[in-house]
mmCIF file of C-alpha atoms in Angstrom:
data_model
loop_
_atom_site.group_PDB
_atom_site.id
_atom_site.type_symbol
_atom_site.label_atom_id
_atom_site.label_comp_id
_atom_site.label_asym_id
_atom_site.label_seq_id
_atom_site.Cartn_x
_atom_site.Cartn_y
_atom_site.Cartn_z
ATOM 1 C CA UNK A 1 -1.927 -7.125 -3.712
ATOM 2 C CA UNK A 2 -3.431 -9.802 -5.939
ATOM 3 C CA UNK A 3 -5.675 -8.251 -7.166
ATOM 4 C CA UNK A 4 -3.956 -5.024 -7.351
ATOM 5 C CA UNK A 5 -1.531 -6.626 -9.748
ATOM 6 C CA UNK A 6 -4.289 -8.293 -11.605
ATOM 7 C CA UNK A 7 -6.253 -4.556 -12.119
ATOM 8 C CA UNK A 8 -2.813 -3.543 -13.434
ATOM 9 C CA UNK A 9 -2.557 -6.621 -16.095
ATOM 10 C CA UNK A 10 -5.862 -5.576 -17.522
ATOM 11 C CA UNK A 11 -4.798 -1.718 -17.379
ATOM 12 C CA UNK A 12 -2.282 -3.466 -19.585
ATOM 13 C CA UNK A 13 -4.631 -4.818 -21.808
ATOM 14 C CA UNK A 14 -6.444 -1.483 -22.320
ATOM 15 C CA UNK A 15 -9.934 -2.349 -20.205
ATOM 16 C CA UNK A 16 -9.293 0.387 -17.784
ATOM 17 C CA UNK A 17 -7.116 3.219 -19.032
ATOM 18 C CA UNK A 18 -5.218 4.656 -16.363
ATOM 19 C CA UNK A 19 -2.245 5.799 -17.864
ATOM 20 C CA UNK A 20 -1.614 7.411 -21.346
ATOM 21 C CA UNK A 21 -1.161 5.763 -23.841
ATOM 22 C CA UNK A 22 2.439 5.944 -24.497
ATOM 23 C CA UNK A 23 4.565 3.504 -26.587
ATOM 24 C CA UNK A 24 7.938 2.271 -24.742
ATOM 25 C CA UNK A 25 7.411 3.291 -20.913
ATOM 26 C CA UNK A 26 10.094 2.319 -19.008
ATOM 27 C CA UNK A 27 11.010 2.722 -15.531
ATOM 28 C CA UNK A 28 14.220 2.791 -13.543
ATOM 29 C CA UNK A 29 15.851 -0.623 -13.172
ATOM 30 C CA UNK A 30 16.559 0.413 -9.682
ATOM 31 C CA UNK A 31 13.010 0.569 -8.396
ATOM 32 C CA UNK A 32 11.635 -2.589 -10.400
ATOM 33 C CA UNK A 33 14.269 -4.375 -8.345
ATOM 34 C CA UNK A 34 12.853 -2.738 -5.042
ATOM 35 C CA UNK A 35 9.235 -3.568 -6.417
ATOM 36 C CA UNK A 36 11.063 -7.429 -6.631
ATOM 37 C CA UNK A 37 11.999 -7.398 -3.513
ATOM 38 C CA UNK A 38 9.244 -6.335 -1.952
ATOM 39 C CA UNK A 39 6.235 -8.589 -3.629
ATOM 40 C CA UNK A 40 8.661 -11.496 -3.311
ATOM 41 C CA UNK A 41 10.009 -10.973 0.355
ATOM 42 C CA UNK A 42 8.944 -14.014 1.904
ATOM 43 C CA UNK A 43 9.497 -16.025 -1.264
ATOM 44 C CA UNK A 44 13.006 -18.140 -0.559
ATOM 45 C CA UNK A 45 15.996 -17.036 -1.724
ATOM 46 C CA UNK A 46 16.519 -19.338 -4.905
ATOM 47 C CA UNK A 47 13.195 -17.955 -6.490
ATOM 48 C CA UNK A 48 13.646 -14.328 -5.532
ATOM 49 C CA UNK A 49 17.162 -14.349 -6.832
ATOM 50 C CA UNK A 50 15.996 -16.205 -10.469
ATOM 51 C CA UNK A 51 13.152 -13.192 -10.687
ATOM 52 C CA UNK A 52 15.905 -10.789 -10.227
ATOM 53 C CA UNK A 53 18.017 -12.329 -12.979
ATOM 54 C CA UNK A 54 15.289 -12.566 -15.200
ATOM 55 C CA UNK A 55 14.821 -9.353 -14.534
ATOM 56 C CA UNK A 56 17.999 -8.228 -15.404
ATOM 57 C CA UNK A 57 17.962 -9.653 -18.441
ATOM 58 C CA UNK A 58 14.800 -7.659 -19.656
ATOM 59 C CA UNK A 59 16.511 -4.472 -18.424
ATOM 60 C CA UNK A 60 17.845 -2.100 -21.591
ATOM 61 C CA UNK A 61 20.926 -0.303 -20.075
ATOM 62 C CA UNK A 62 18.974 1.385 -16.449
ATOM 63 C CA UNK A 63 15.545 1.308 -17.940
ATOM 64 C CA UNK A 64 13.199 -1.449 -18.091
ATOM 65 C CA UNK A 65 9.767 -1.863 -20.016
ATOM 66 C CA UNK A 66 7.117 -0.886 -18.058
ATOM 67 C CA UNK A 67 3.961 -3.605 -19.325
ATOM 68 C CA UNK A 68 6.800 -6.177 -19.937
ATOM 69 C CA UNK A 69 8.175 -6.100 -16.077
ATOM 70 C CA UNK A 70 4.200 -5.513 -14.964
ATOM 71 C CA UNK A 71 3.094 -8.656 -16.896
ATOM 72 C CA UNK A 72 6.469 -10.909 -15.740
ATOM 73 C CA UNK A 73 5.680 -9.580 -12.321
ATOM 74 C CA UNK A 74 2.503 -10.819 -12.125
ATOM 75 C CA UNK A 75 3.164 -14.307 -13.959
ATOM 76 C CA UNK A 76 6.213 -14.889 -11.357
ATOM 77 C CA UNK A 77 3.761 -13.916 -8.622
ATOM 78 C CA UNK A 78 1.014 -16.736 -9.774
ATOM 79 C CA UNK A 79 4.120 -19.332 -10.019
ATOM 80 C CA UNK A 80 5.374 -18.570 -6.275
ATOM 81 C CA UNK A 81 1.580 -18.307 -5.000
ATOM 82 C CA UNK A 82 0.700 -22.370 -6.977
ATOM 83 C CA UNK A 83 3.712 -23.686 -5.546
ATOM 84 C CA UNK A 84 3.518 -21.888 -1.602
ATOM 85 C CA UNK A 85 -0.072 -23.517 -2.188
ATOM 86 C CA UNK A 86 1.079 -27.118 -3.061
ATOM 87 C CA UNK A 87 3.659 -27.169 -0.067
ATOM 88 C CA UNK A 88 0.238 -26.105 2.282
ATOM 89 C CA UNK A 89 -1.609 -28.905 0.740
ATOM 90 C CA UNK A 90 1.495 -31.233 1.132
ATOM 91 C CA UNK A 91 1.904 -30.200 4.553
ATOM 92 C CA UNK A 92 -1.594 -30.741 5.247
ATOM 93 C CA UNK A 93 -1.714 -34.411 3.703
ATOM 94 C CA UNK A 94 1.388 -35.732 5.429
ATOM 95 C CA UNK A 95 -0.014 -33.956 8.930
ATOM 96 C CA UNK A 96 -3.566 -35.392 8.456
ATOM 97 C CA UNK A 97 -2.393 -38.884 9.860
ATOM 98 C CA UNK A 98 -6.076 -40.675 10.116
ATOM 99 C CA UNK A 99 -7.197 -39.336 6.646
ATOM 100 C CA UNK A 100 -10.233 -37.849 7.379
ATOM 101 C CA UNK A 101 -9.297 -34.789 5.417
ATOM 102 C CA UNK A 102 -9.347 -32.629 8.622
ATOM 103 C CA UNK A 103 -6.850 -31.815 11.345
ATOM 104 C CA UNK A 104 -7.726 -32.353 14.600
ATOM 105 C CA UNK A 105 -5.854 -30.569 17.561
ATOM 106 C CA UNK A 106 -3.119 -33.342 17.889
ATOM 107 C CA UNK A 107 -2.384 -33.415 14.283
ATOM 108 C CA UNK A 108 -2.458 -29.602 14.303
ATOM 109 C CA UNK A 109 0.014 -29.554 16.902
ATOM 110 C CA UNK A 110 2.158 -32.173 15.787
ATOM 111 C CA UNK A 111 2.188 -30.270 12.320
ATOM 112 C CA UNK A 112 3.166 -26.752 14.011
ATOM 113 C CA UNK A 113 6.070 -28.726 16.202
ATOM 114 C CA UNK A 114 7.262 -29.997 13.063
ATOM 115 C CA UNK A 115 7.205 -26.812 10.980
ATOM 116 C CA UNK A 116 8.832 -25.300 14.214
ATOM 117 C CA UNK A 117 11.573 -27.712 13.871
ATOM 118 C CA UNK A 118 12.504 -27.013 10.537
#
């Protein structure tokens, strides 16, 4: 998907043509929302529902701007992927009791029982 939406981004930018070249493409506001939901589906709530907003706000009656949605898309998407990234490297640190910078089965465990709890 990543780089998917990156090969889009530089579609965007006119590397790789793919479709014409046509000023003001917009799409139904109905299926950006669908293509919301689905890239963010296992983002929480509170972020998914801020994208959506955003998203409404962009929108132009039912029709939204095709390469302004693609390139928001893809910025949200980098946001949500550095921060799911700093809460594995969080999780990581506070689980790696002895500081050795690896995780051996007991810290593993304990860190899966914790995440479990949750």
């Amino acid at each position: 998907l990543n780089m998917y939406l990156v090969g889009l981004v530089k579609v965007q930018k006119g590397q790789i043509p793919l479709l014409p070249d046509f000023d003001n493409m917009h799409v139904d506001f109905g299926r950006a929302i669908k293509v919301v939901e689905f890239v963010f589906s296992q983002a929480p709530y509170v972020v998914k529902t801020k994208i959506l907003l955003e998203c409404e706000k962009r929108a132009v009656g039912r029709q939204i701007d095709l390469d302004s949605f693609l390139l928001f898309l893809v910025d949200m998407w980098r946001e949500e992927q550095a921060r799911s990234e700093e809460r594995l490297r969080a999780l990581f640190v506070a689980s790696d009791t002895d500081g050795n910078g690896n995780l051996d089965f007991q810290e593993f465990h304990d860190m899966v029982k914790h995440i479990n709890s949750s």
